[in-house]
Amino acid sequence: MRTKILLISVLLAAFVSCCGGPSQSVSSEDFIRIEGQDLIAPDGSKFFIKGTNLGNWLNPEGYMFGFSKTNSARMIDQMFCEMVGPDFTAEFWKMFKDNYITRKDIEFIASTGANTIRLPFHYKLFTDEDYMGLSSAQDGFERVDSVITWCRNNGLYVILDMHDAPGGQTGDNIDDSYGYPWLLESEKSQQLFCDIWKKIAAYYKDEPVILGYDLINEPIAPYFENMDELNEKLEPLHKRVTAAIREVDQNHIIMLGAPQWNGNFKPFKDWSYDDKLMWTCHRYGGDPIRPAIMNFIEFRDSTDMPMYMGEIGHNTDEWQETFCKTMEEANIGYTFWPYKKIRNSCFSGIVPPENWDKVVEFSEAPRSTFFEIRAARPDQEIARKTMLDFIEASRFENCIPQEGYIKSLRMK
């Protein structure tokens, strides 16, 4: 409690505005910093990350809607356009962004004892590419600013996570790619990747509510024959984007994720190029006792840098509580995935609205030809109403807190 009160007072003193965006009246002492394997809060106390991920809000993912085949952002958007038309879909996305995460959600997260929110985002939110109903003047900074303001007012830190990078960094649905990590082979995509991070860092360089920048989520899935060759290209990209960020921002911690689901740290050979680096790992499933994360602990100890579990979850409450205790003992902070999704296995469960099964059926139906689209399309009035009902169902006041799940995370 003392740490949270001090955090709130420091942040309120540094920020007298409530409209979002960076302040100009801060010093390096106002930011979370690194000492060996620990994070240190502005008051000098050790800071241990505990929180959740705002997945699906700014990077839609199919299973959180109850979809299976239609599982990436662009596939979901295409499916909605085929079902109800592009104009209605654009309006849906605006309302979705306005309602899926609000101030009330952040207040609730803070009430659970969390101290950190990881905010996944799609790179397109900071370009003029078509994305979530907008084809120009994307609203990335507006959306992130809102979360930062709400977190500042509730004593929470924010980790910015580029979950979907230009070209795709993973080669699967989670990066909204075309089935291959083209980022690692495309100079144009790498330059855009660096330019976007530099733009974000320039904008938020004086924002101490931001704990750090999670550069690239789960790069290089383990499905590719040239996986080892791709792995070797990741560290040079880390160095390149770090240099771009440091041109404008000397304050924030930079988080480095490993290939193969943030699980394989063997390709990394050099971490001397910056003094504010930390590692971020992910783990779903496995033995909840220490051996499940022993490789992370050993790598962390060999580098004498902090290690943080950016994603974990989708398990029983008993497993999660045991695993959280293990991570506390190992000094590895964590943000569970996700905060909100349809039904359960999250902080806040969405109850599917009436007729949502018809939307799910269309998402799973064959749609490779126009004939198949027409044959599978549900009644327009029902489909559009159901999509609006989903937005209403996703509002905080209509979701069901998953009390056992939250308690298992040992945040209070």
mmCIF file of C-alpha atoms in Angstrom:
data_model
loop_
_atom_site.group_PDB
_atom_site.id
_atom_site.type_symbol
_atom_site.label_atom_id
_atom_site.label_comp_id
_atom_site.label_asym_id
_atom_site.label_seq_id
_atom_site.Cartn_x
_atom_site.Cartn_y
_atom_site.Cartn_z
ATOM 1 C CA MET A 1 0.000 0.000 0.000
ATOM 2 C CA ARG A 2 2.855 2.384 0.867
ATOM 3 C CA THR A 3 4.429 1.843 -2.546
ATOM 4 C CA LYS A 4 1.123 2.481 -4.345
ATOM 5 C CA ILE A 5 0.488 5.698 -2.378
ATOM 6 C CA LEU A 6 3.999 6.943 -3.109
ATOM 7 C CA LEU A 7 3.605 6.013 -6.780
ATOM 8 C CA ILE A 8 0.362 7.960 -7.057
ATOM 9 C CA SER A 9 1.842 11.006 -5.342
ATOM 10 C CA VAL A 10 4.925 10.981 -7.562
ATOM 11 C CA LEU A 11 2.866 10.673 -10.718
ATOM 12 C CA LEU A 12 0.355 13.313 -9.691
ATOM 13 C CA ALA A 13 3.145 15.710 -8.830
ATOM 14 C CA ALA A 14 4.738 15.134 -12.207
ATOM 15 C CA PHE A 15 1.475 15.495 -14.115
ATOM 16 C CA VAL A 16 -0.965 18.276 -13.463
ATOM 17 C CA SER A 17 -2.794 17.761 -16.719
ATOM 18 C CA CYS A 18 -5.430 15.039 -17.169
ATOM 19 C CA CYS A 19 -5.698 15.220 -20.948
ATOM 20 C CA GLY A 20 -2.996 12.660 -21.746
ATOM 21 C CA GLY A 21 0.307 13.056 -23.533
ATOM 22 C CA PRO A 22 3.752 13.622 -22.050
ATOM 23 C CA SER A 23 4.746 16.161 -19.443
ATOM 24 C CA GLN A 24 7.729 18.482 -19.749
ATOM 25 C CA SER A 25 8.492 18.765 -16.003
ATOM 26 C CA VAL A 26 10.074 15.431 -15.133
ATOM 27 C CA SER A 27 13.583 14.144 -14.542
ATOM 28 C CA SER A 28 15.230 10.763 -14.956
ATOM 29 C CA GLU A 29 14.567 10.075 -11.260
ATOM 30 C CA ASP A 30 10.818 9.935 -11.981
ATOM 31 C CA PHE A 31 11.138 6.770 -14.080
ATOM 32 C CA ILE A 32 11.338 3.100 -13.151
ATOM 33 C CA ARG A 33 15.017 2.167 -13.371
ATOM 34 C CA ILE A 34 17.142 -0.980 -13.393
ATOM 35 C CA GLU A 35 19.586 -2.124 -10.709
ATOM 36 C CA GLY A 36 21.042 -5.508 -11.547
ATOM 37 C CA GLN A 37 18.157 -7.977 -11.732
ATOM 38 C CA ASP A 38 15.686 -5.615 -10.035
ATOM 39 C CA LEU A 39 13.401 -2.800 -11.073
ATOM 40 C CA ILE A 40 13.495 0.234 -8.780
ATOM 41 C CA ALA A 41 10.580 2.626 -8.284
ATOM 42 C CA PRO A 42 11.075 6.402 -8.085
ATOM 43 C CA ASP A 43 10.860 6.225 -4.262
ATOM 44 C CA GLY A 44 13.823 3.835 -4.178
ATOM 45 C CA SER A 45 11.849 0.703 -3.352
ATOM 46 C CA LYS A 46 11.993 -2.515 -5.354
ATOM 47 C CA PHE A 47 9.232 -2.707 -7.970
ATOM 48 C CA PHE A 48 7.789 -6.127 -8.831
ATOM 49 C CA ILE A 49 5.495 -6.179 -11.881
ATOM 50 C CA LYS A 50 2.018 -7.664 -11.321
ATOM 51 C CA GLY A 51 -0.812 -7.054 -13.742
ATOM 52 C CA THR A 52 -2.584 -7.937 -16.959
ATOM 53 C CA ASN A 53 -2.664 -7.392 -20.737
ATOM 54 C CA LEU A 54 -5.287 -5.341 -22.590
ATOM 55 C CA GLY A 55 -5.287 -7.822 -25.469
ATOM 56 C CA ASN A 56 -7.951 -7.727 -28.212
ATOM 57 C CA TRP A 57 -8.682 -4.011 -27.813
ATOM 58 C CA LEU A 58 -6.145 -2.536 -30.230
ATOM 59 C CA ASN A 59 -5.138 -5.850 -31.824
ATOM 60 C CA PRO A 60 -8.247 -8.036 -32.332
ATOM 61 C CA GLU A 61 -7.657 -11.767 -31.996
ATOM 62 C CA GLY A 62 -10.253 -14.304 -33.090
ATOM 63 C CA TYR A 63 -10.500 -16.640 -30.118
ATOM 64 C CA MET A 64 -11.359 -13.742 -27.804
ATOM 65 C CA PHE A 65 -14.504 -13.232 -29.892
ATOM 66 C CA GLY A 66 -15.195 -16.972 -29.916
ATOM 67 C CA PHE A 67 -13.865 -17.431 -33.482
ATOM 68 C CA SER A 68 -11.482 -20.187 -34.551
ATOM 69 C CA LYS A 69 -10.670 -20.070 -38.288
ATOM 70 C CA THR A 70 -11.102 -16.297 -38.437
ATOM 71 C CA ASN A 71 -8.284 -15.592 -36.032
ATOM 72 C CA SER A 72 -6.294 -12.474 -37.016
ATOM 73 C CA ALA A 73 -7.215 -8.792 -37.136
ATOM 74 C CA ARG A 74 -7.396 -8.548 -40.927
ATOM 75 C CA MET A 75 -9.368 -11.801 -41.179
ATOM 76 C CA ILE A 76 -11.868 -10.587 -38.603
ATOM 77 C CA ASP A 77 -12.251 -7.274 -40.404
ATOM 78 C CA GLN A 78 -12.739 -9.010 -43.755
ATOM 79 C CA MET A 79 -15.287 -11.377 -42.269
ATOM 80 C CA PHE A 80 -17.283 -8.508 -40.762
ATOM 81 C CA CYS A 81 -17.159 -6.629 -44.094
ATOM 82 C CA GLU A 82 -18.462 -9.702 -45.908
ATOM 83 C CA MET A 83 -21.218 -10.125 -43.348
ATOM 84 C CA VAL A 84 -22.485 -6.547 -42.822
ATOM 85 C CA GLY A 85 -20.548 -4.335 -45.264
ATOM 86 C CA PRO A 86 -17.479 -2.102 -44.873
ATOM 87 C CA ASP A 87 -19.290 1.026 -43.687
ATOM 88 C CA PHE A 88 -21.089 -0.692 -40.846
ATOM 89 C CA THR A 89 -17.871 -2.530 -39.976
ATOM 90 C CA ALA A 90 -15.993 0.775 -39.730
ATOM 91 C CA GLU A 91 -18.632 2.113 -37.352
ATOM 92 C CA PHE A 92 -18.444 -1.101 -35.341
ATOM 93 C CA TRP A 93 -14.697 -0.749 -34.860
ATOM 94 C CA LYS A 94 -15.002 2.841 -33.659
ATOM 95 C CA MET A 95 -17.645 1.852 -31.112
ATOM 96 C CA PHE A 96 -15.583 -1.188 -30.147
ATOM 97 C CA LYS A 97 -12.545 0.970 -29.389
ATOM 98 C CA ASP A 98 -14.704 3.440 -27.465
ATOM 99 C CA ASN A 99 -16.309 0.795 -25.244
ATOM 100 C CA TYR A 100 -14.119 -2.312 -24.909
ATOM 101 C CA ILE A 101 -11.645 -0.592 -22.588
ATOM 102 C CA THR A 102 -12.700 2.477 -20.603
ATOM 103 C CA ARG A 103 -11.754 4.279 -17.413
ATOM 104 C CA LYS A 104 -13.930 1.845 -15.434
ATOM 105 C CA ASP A 105 -11.875 -1.107 -16.668
ATOM 106 C CA ILE A 106 -8.643 0.537 -15.519
ATOM 107 C CA GLU A 107 -10.149 1.417 -12.153
ATOM 108 C CA PHE A 108 -11.217 -2.205 -11.745
ATOM 109 C CA ILE A 109 -7.764 -3.514 -12.657
ATOM 110 C CA ALA A 110 -6.220 -1.190 -10.072
ATOM 111 C CA SER A 111 -8.689 -2.423 -7.439
ATOM 112 C CA THR A 112 -7.396 -5.990 -7.845
ATOM 113 C CA GLY A 113 -3.960 -4.974 -6.595
ATOM 114 C CA ALA A 114 -2.307 -4.847 -10.012
ATOM 115 C CA ASN A 115 0.439 -2.282 -10.528
ATOM 116 C CA THR A 116 1.081 -2.651 -14.271
ATOM 117 C CA ILE A 117 -0.819 -2.945 -17.547
ATOM 118 C CA ARG A 118 0.781 -4.268 -20.726
ATOM 119 C CA LEU A 119 -0.859 -2.583 -23.710
ATOM 120 C CA PRO A 120 -0.605 -4.578 -26.977
ATOM 121 C CA PHE A 121 -1.017 -2.518 -30.145
ATOM 122 C CA HIS A 122 -0.864 -2.920 -33.906
ATOM 123 C CA TYR A 123 1.750 -0.877 -35.755
ATOM 124 C CA LYS A 124 -0.947 0.359 -38.155
ATOM 125 C CA LEU A 125 -2.383 2.528 -35.372
ATOM 126 C CA PHE A 126 0.578 4.840 -35.993
ATOM 127 C CA THR A 127 0.363 4.935 -39.804
ATOM 128 C CA ASP A 128 -2.202 5.863 -42.448
ATOM 129 C CA GLU A 129 -2.826 2.246 -43.414
ATOM 130 C CA ASP A 130 -6.360 0.832 -43.254
ATOM 131 C CA TYR A 131 -7.030 -0.481 -39.787
ATOM 132 C CA MET A 132 -10.046 -0.911 -37.525
ATOM 133 C CA GLY A 133 -12.312 1.361 -39.545
ATOM 134 C CA LEU A 134 -9.849 4.148 -40.327
ATOM 135 C CA SER A 135 -7.918 4.664 -43.550
ATOM 136 C CA SER A 136 -6.098 7.844 -42.489
ATOM 137 C CA ALA A 137 -5.382 9.814 -39.331
ATOM 138 C CA GLN A 138 -5.140 6.691 -37.186
ATOM 139 C CA ASP A 139 -5.917 7.194 -33.509
ATOM 140 C CA GLY A 140 -3.040 5.327 -31.874
ATOM 141 C CA PHE A 141 -1.783 8.194 -29.738
ATOM 142 C CA GLU A 142 -5.319 9.137 -28.731
ATOM 143 C CA ARG A 143 -6.060 5.595 -27.540
ATOM 144 C CA VAL A 144 -2.754 5.169 -25.724
ATOM 145 C CA ASP A 145 -3.063 8.618 -24.154
ATOM 146 C CA SER A 146 -6.420 7.663 -22.678
ATOM 147 C CA VAL A 147 -4.962 4.552 -21.016
ATOM 148 C CA ILE A 148 -1.984 6.505 -19.697
ATOM 149 C CA THR A 149 -4.258 9.117 -18.146
ATOM 150 C CA TRP A 150 -6.467 6.495 -16.513
ATOM 151 C CA CYS A 151 -3.422 4.589 -15.257
ATOM 152 C CA ARG A 152 -1.821 7.743 -13.896
ATOM 153 C CA ASN A 153 -4.976 8.471 -11.922
ATOM 154 C CA ASN A 154 -5.026 4.921 -10.531
ATOM 155 C CA GLY A 155 -1.382 4.322 -9.680
ATOM 156 C CA LEU A 156 -0.642 1.925 -12.530
ATOM 157 C CA TYR A 157 2.315 1.693 -14.879
ATOM 158 C CA VAL A 158 2.025 0.933 -18.615
ATOM 159 C CA ILE A 159 4.182 -1.263 -20.849
ATOM 160 C CA LEU A 160 3.767 -0.503 -24.549
ATOM 161 C CA ASP A 161 3.882 -3.715 -26.583
ATOM 162 C CA MET A 162 4.098 -3.724 -30.393
ATOM 163 C CA HIS A 163 2.128 -6.913 -30.839
ATOM 164 C CA ASP A 164 1.847 -6.651 -34.634
ATOM 165 C CA ALA A 165 4.943 -5.315 -36.388
ATOM 166 C CA PRO A 166 5.350 -4.257 -40.035
ATOM 167 C CA GLY A 167 5.599 -7.323 -42.272
ATOM 168 C CA GLY A 168 4.845 -9.606 -39.346
ATOM 169 C CA GLN A 169 7.421 -10.780 -36.824
ATOM 170 C CA THR A 170 5.901 -14.133 -35.837
ATOM 171 C CA GLY A 171 4.320 -15.669 -38.938
ATOM 172 C CA ASP A 172 1.017 -16.634 -37.339
ATOM 173 C CA ASN A 173 -2.328 -15.064 -36.482
ATOM 174 C CA ILE A 174 -1.045 -13.240 -33.393
ATOM 175 C CA ASP A 175 0.993 -10.768 -35.472
ATOM 176 C CA ASP A 176 -1.712 -10.284 -38.130
ATOM 177 C CA SER A 177 0.806 -11.442 -40.731
ATOM 178 C CA TYR A 178 0.662 -13.416 -43.954
ATOM 179 C CA GLY A 179 2.067 -16.594 -42.420
ATOM 180 C CA TYR A 180 5.781 -15.729 -42.351
ATOM 181 C CA PRO A 181 7.955 -13.285 -40.321
ATOM 182 C CA TRP A 182 8.669 -11.029 -43.273
ATOM 183 C CA LEU A 183 9.947 -8.293 -40.936
ATOM 184 C CA LEU A 184 13.180 -10.200 -40.461
ATOM 185 C CA GLU A 185 13.834 -10.226 -44.218
ATOM 186 C CA SER A 186 12.429 -6.875 -45.356
ATOM 187 C CA GLU A 187 14.513 -3.704 -45.148
ATOM 188 C CA LYS A 188 11.432 -1.582 -45.817
ATOM 189 C CA SER A 189 9.498 -3.177 -42.968
ATOM 190 C CA GLN A 190 12.463 -2.892 -40.602
ATOM 191 C CA GLN A 191 12.836 0.794 -41.358
ATOM 192 C CA LEU A 192 9.128 1.363 -40.743
ATOM 193 C CA PHE A 193 9.425 -0.637 -37.506
ATOM 194 C CA CYS A 194 12.232 1.646 -36.320
ATOM 195 C CA ASP A 195 10.474 4.812 -37.500
ATOM 196 C CA ILE A 196 7.274 3.977 -35.611
ATOM 197 C CA TRP A 197 9.098 3.170 -32.375
ATOM 198 C CA LYS A 198 11.114 6.369 -32.719
ATOM 199 C CA LYS A 199 7.895 8.355 -33.221
ATOM 200 C CA ILE A 200 6.313 6.736 -30.175
ATOM 201 C CA ALA A 201 9.449 7.295 -28.076
ATOM 202 C CA ALA A 202 9.695 10.954 -29.110
ATOM 203 C CA TYR A 203 6.098 11.500 -28.074
ATOM 204 C CA TYR A 204 6.367 9.684 -24.728
ATOM 205 C CA LYS A 205 9.988 10.391 -23.793
ATOM 206 C CA ASP A 206 8.933 12.401 -20.710
ATOM 207 C CA GLU A 207 6.115 10.085 -19.601
ATOM 208 C CA PRO A 208 7.053 8.193 -16.393
ATOM 209 C CA VAL A 209 3.736 6.308 -16.297
ATOM 210 C CA ILE A 210 5.253 4.225 -19.099
ATOM 211 C CA LEU A 211 7.469 1.574 -17.525
ATOM 212 C CA GLY A 212 9.029 0.529 -20.794
ATOM 213 C CA TYR A 213 8.809 -0.416 -24.453
ATOM 214 C CA ASP A 214 8.249 -4.102 -25.302
ATOM 215 C CA LEU A 215 9.784 -3.928 -28.762
ATOM 216 C CA ILE A 216 8.426 -6.982 -30.521
ATOM 217 C CA ASN A 217 5.999 -9.667 -29.369
ATOM 218 C CA GLU A 218 6.855 -13.358 -29.787
ATOM 219 C CA PRO A 219 9.076 -13.081 -32.868
ATOM 220 C CA ILE A 220 9.715 -16.038 -35.184
ATOM 221 C CA ALA A 221 7.347 -18.924 -34.578
ATOM 222 C CA PRO A 222 8.984 -22.394 -34.478
ATOM 223 C CA TYR A 223 7.364 -23.557 -37.716
ATOM 224 C CA PHE A 224 10.000 -22.544 -40.262
ATOM 225 C CA GLU A 225 12.817 -24.612 -41.724
ATOM 226 C CA ASN A 226 15.106 -21.555 -41.706
ATOM 227 C CA MET A 227 14.236 -20.739 -38.079
ATOM 228 C CA ASP A 228 17.874 -20.644 -36.930
ATOM 229 C CA GLU A 229 18.769 -18.252 -39.747
ATOM 230 C CA LEU A 230 15.860 -16.000 -38.810
ATOM 231 C CA ASN A 231 16.824 -16.136 -35.138
ATOM 232 C CA GLU A 232 20.258 -14.738 -35.960
ATOM 233 C CA LYS A 233 18.641 -11.663 -37.503
ATOM 234 C CA LEU A 234 16.712 -10.711 -34.390
ATOM 235 C CA GLU A 235 19.513 -9.308 -32.226
ATOM 236 C CA PRO A 236 20.757 -6.922 -34.950
ATOM 237 C CA LEU A 237 17.177 -5.675 -35.310
ATOM 238 C CA HIS A 238 16.958 -5.153 -31.538
ATOM 239 C CA LYS A 239 20.135 -3.080 -31.677
ATOM 240 C CA ARG A 240 18.910 -1.059 -34.634
ATOM 241 C CA VAL A 241 15.547 -0.132 -33.121
ATOM 242 C CA THR A 242 17.131 0.570 -29.725
ATOM 243 C CA ALA A 243 19.514 3.028 -31.377
ATOM 244 C CA ALA A 244 16.561 4.725 -33.083
ATOM 245 C CA ILE A 245 14.703 5.066 -29.785
ATOM 246 C CA ARG A 246 17.760 6.417 -27.985
ATOM 247 C CA GLU A 247 18.034 9.246 -30.488
ATOM 248 C CA VAL A 248 14.955 10.761 -28.831
ATOM 249 C CA ASP A 249 14.398 8.977 -25.507
ATOM 250 C CA GLN A 250 17.025 8.245 -22.840
ATOM 251 C CA ASN A 251 14.546 7.552 -20.047
ATOM 252 C CA HIS A 252 12.613 4.387 -20.731
ATOM 253 C CA ILE A 253 13.501 0.732 -20.252
ATOM 254 C CA ILE A 254 13.581 -1.332 -23.446
ATOM 255 C CA MET A 255 12.298 -4.910 -23.246
ATOM 256 C CA LEU A 256 13.706 -7.650 -25.451
ATOM 257 C CA GLY A 257 11.569 -10.667 -26.332
ATOM 258 C CA ALA A 258 13.027 -13.948 -27.538
ATOM 259 C CA PRO A 259 12.156 -16.022 -30.611
ATOM 260 C CA GLN A 260 9.858 -19.056 -30.415
ATOM 261 C CA TRP A 261 7.076 -17.569 -28.282
ATOM 262 C CA ASN A 262 9.473 -15.433 -26.220
ATOM 263 C CA GLY A 263 10.994 -18.665 -24.986
ATOM 264 C CA ASN A 264 14.378 -19.205 -26.684
ATOM 265 C CA PHE A 265 17.071 -16.829 -25.405
ATOM 266 C CA LYS A 266 20.000 -18.796 -26.829
ATOM 267 C CA PRO A 267 20.398 -16.611 -29.962
ATOM 268 C CA PHE A 268 21.233 -13.542 -27.847
ATOM 269 C CA LYS A 269 24.966 -12.916 -27.496
ATOM 270 C CA ASP A 270 25.314 -9.193 -26.728
ATOM 271 C CA TRP A 271 23.407 -6.997 -24.285
ATOM 272 C CA SER A 272 26.100 -4.383 -23.705
ATOM 273 C CA TYR A 273 24.772 -1.872 -26.212
ATOM 274 C CA ASP A 274 22.351 -0.170 -23.808
ATOM 275 C CA ASP A 275 22.170 0.235 -20.018
ATOM 276 C CA LYS A 276 18.371 0.150 -19.743
ATOM 277 C CA LEU A 277 17.574 -3.284 -21.196
ATOM 278 C CA MET A 278 15.537 -6.098 -19.662
ATOM 279 C CA TRP A 279 14.283 -9.469 -20.890
ATOM 280 C CA THR A 280 10.678 -10.500 -21.389
ATOM 281 C CA CYS A 281 9.623 -14.154 -21.534
ATOM 282 C CA HIS A 282 6.255 -15.907 -22.065
ATOM 283 C CA ARG A 283 5.042 -19.249 -20.767
ATOM 284 C CA TYR A 284 1.706 -21.014 -21.176
ATOM 285 C CA GLY A 285 1.257 -24.328 -19.402
ATOM 286 C CA GLY A 286 3.899 -26.696 -18.133
ATOM 287 C CA ASP A 287 4.878 -27.733 -14.636
ATOM 288 C CA PRO A 288 3.932 -24.851 -12.328
ATOM 289 C CA ILE A 289 7.007 -25.454 -10.202
ATOM 290 C CA ARG A 290 10.415 -23.851 -10.771
ATOM 291 C CA PRO A 291 11.706 -26.207 -13.552
ATOM 292 C CA ALA A 292 9.165 -24.722 -15.986
ATOM 293 C CA ILE A 293 11.020 -21.411 -15.953
ATOM 294 C CA MET A 294 14.510 -22.659 -15.070
ATOM 295 C CA ASN A 295 15.885 -21.731 -18.491
ATOM 296 C CA PHE A 296 14.640 -18.166 -17.998
ATOM 297 C CA ILE A 297 16.161 -17.959 -14.522
ATOM 298 C CA GLU A 298 19.526 -19.276 -15.713
ATOM 299 C CA PHE A 299 19.678 -16.852 -18.646
ATOM 300 C CA ARG A 300 18.601 -13.955 -16.428
ATOM 301 C CA ASP A 301 21.286 -14.810 -13.873
ATOM 302 C CA SER A 302 23.961 -15.126 -16.569
ATOM 303 C CA THR A 303 23.236 -11.614 -17.823
ATOM 304 C CA ASP A 304 22.447 -10.012 -14.438
ATOM 305 C CA MET A 305 19.461 -8.218 -15.971
ATOM 306 C CA PRO A 306 15.770 -8.260 -14.992
ATOM 307 C CA MET A 307 13.442 -10.883 -16.473
ATOM 308 C CA TYR A 308 9.689 -10.280 -16.778
ATOM 309 C CA MET A 309 6.879 -12.674 -17.790
ATOM 310 C CA GLY A 310 4.889 -10.609 -20.287
ATOM 311 C CA GLU A 311 2.272 -13.287 -20.944
ATOM 312 C CA ILE A 312 0.994 -16.266 -18.999
ATOM 313 C CA GLY A 313 -2.457 -17.647 -18.325
ATOM 314 C CA HIS A 314 -5.277 -19.829 -19.688
ATOM 315 C CA ASN A 315 -4.993 -22.416 -16.944
ATOM 316 C CA THR A 316 -6.697 -23.496 -13.740
ATOM 317 C CA ASP A 317 -6.795 -21.166 -10.762
ATOM 318 C CA GLU A 318 -4.728 -23.656 -8.757
ATOM 319 C CA TRP A 319 -2.042 -23.830 -11.450
ATOM 320 C CA GLN A 320 -1.901 -20.052 -11.722
ATOM 321 C CA GLU A 321 -1.529 -19.491 -7.995
ATOM 322 C CA THR A 322 1.289 -22.013 -7.768
ATOM 323 C CA PHE A 323 3.009 -20.508 -10.791
ATOM 324 C CA CYS A 324 2.683 -16.949 -9.456
ATOM 325 C CA LYS A 325 4.279 -18.030 -6.173
ATOM 326 C CA THR A 326 7.097 -19.625 -8.166
ATOM 327 C CA MET A 327 7.662 -16.409 -10.131
ATOM 328 C CA GLU A 328 7.662 -14.324 -6.960
ATOM 329 C CA GLU A 329 10.335 -16.561 -5.483
ATOM 330 C CA ALA A 330 12.319 -16.332 -8.727
ATOM 331 C CA ASN A 331 11.992 -12.517 -8.907
ATOM 332 C CA ILE A 332 10.170 -12.596 -12.251
ATOM 333 C CA GLY A 333 7.257 -10.150 -12.476
ATOM 334 C CA TYR A 334 4.216 -10.960 -14.592
ATOM 335 C CA THR A 335 1.243 -9.656 -16.574
ATOM 336 C CA PHE A 336 -1.422 -12.289 -17.229
ATOM 337 C CA TRP A 337 -3.141 -12.692 -20.598
ATOM 338 C CA PRO A 338 -5.747 -11.380 -21.153
ATOM 339 C CA TYR A 339 -7.770 -8.894 -19.149
ATOM 340 C CA LYS A 340 -11.012 -9.359 -21.080
ATOM 341 C CA LYS A 341 -12.421 -11.881 -23.542
ATOM 342 C CA ILE A 342 -15.570 -13.805 -24.306
ATOM 343 C CA ARG A 343 -16.592 -16.076 -21.414
ATOM 344 C CA ASN A 344 -13.805 -16.886 -18.916
ATOM 345 C CA SER A 345 -10.067 -17.417 -18.305
ATOM 346 C CA CYS A 346 -9.519 -13.691 -17.836
ATOM 347 C CA PHE A 347 -10.144 -10.865 -15.358
ATOM 348 C CA SER A 348 -13.442 -9.822 -16.932
ATOM 349 C CA GLY A 349 -15.611 -12.245 -18.906
ATOM 350 C CA ILE A 350 -17.926 -11.172 -21.750
ATOM 351 C CA VAL A 351 -21.297 -12.928 -21.911
ATOM 352 C CA PRO A 352 -22.064 -13.604 -25.614
ATOM 353 C CA PRO A 353 -25.202 -11.735 -26.725
ATOM 354 C CA GLU A 354 -28.212 -13.409 -28.257
ATOM 355 C CA ASN A 355 -27.533 -14.690 -31.796
ATOM 356 C CA TRP A 356 -23.758 -14.404 -31.414
ATOM 357 C CA ASP A 357 -23.651 -18.035 -32.495
ATOM 358 C CA LYS A 358 -24.846 -16.883 -35.941
ATOM 359 C CA VAL A 359 -21.827 -14.567 -36.227
ATOM 360 C CA VAL A 360 -19.532 -17.394 -35.121
ATOM 361 C CA GLU A 361 -21.110 -19.727 -37.691
ATOM 362 C CA PHE A 362 -20.440 -17.230 -40.479
ATOM 363 C CA SER A 363 -16.848 -16.801 -39.294
ATOM 364 C CA GLU A 364 -16.329 -20.572 -39.557
ATOM 365 C CA ALA A 365 -18.205 -21.095 -42.829
ATOM 366 C CA PRO A 366 -16.430 -21.538 -46.204
ATOM 367 C CA ARG A 367 -16.034 -18.048 -47.725
ATOM 368 C CA SER A 368 -13.441 -18.538 -50.442
ATOM 369 C CA THR A 369 -15.866 -17.576 -53.239
ATOM 370 C CA PHE A 370 -18.591 -14.944 -53.545
ATOM 371 C CA PHE A 371 -21.154 -17.704 -53.867
ATOM 372 C CA GLU A 372 -20.048 -19.153 -50.519
ATOM 373 C CA ILE A 373 -20.167 -15.713 -48.877
ATOM 374 C CA ARG A 374 -23.717 -15.124 -50.071
ATOM 375 C CA ALA A 375 -24.815 -18.599 -49.042
ATOM 376 C CA ALA A 376 -23.418 -18.273 -45.510
ATOM 377 C CA ARG A 377 -24.323 -14.648 -44.795
ATOM 378 C CA PRO A 378 -26.874 -14.314 -41.944
ATOM 379 C CA ASP A 379 -29.854 -11.962 -41.974
ATOM 380 C CA GLN A 380 -28.524 -8.391 -42.064
ATOM 381 C CA GLU A 381 -30.803 -6.994 -39.383
ATOM 382 C CA ILE A 382 -29.924 -9.793 -36.989
ATOM 383 C CA ALA A 383 -26.197 -9.636 -37.762
ATOM 384 C CA ARG A 384 -25.922 -5.874 -37.282
ATOM 385 C CA LYS A 385 -27.946 -5.881 -34.094
ATOM 386 C CA THR A 386 -25.872 -8.728 -32.726
ATOM 387 C CA MET A 387 -22.627 -6.866 -33.402
ATOM 388 C CA LEU A 388 -23.964 -3.833 -31.547
ATOM 389 C CA ASP A 389 -25.118 -6.110 -28.744
ATOM 390 C CA PHE A 390 -21.588 -7.511 -28.511
ATOM 391 C CA ILE A 391 -20.228 -4.012 -27.932
ATOM 392 C CA GLU A 392 -22.763 -3.478 -25.174
ATOM 393 C CA ALA A 393 -21.895 -6.857 -23.666
ATOM 394 C CA SER A 394 -18.193 -5.949 -23.655
ATOM 395 C CA ARG A 395 -18.702 -2.813 -21.551
ATOM 396 C CA PHE A 396 -17.246 -3.127 -18.076
ATOM 397 C CA GLU A 397 -20.568 -2.945 -16.262
ATOM 398 C CA ASN A 398 -21.934 -5.873 -18.281
ATOM 399 C CA CYS A 399 -18.934 -8.188 -17.888
ATOM 400 C CA ILE A 400 -18.533 -10.778 -15.152
ATOM 401 C CA PRO A 401 -15.434 -10.459 -12.928
ATOM 402 C CA GLN A 402 -13.641 -13.795 -12.704
ATOM 403 C CA GLU A 403 -12.988 -13.662 -8.976
ATOM 404 C CA GLY A 404 -11.191 -17.005 -8.661
ATOM 405 C CA TYR A 405 -8.923 -16.177 -11.590
ATOM 406 C CA ILE A 406 -8.019 -12.788 -10.121
ATOM 407 C CA LYS A 407 -7.389 -14.187 -6.632
ATOM 408 C CA SER A 408 -5.066 -16.817 -8.096
ATOM 409 C CA LEU A 409 -2.715 -14.097 -9.379
ATOM 410 C CA ARG A 410 -1.645 -13.118 -5.843
ATOM 411 C CA MET A 411 -1.741 -9.380 -6.522
ATOM 412 C CA LYS A 412 -3.004 -8.225 -3.119
#
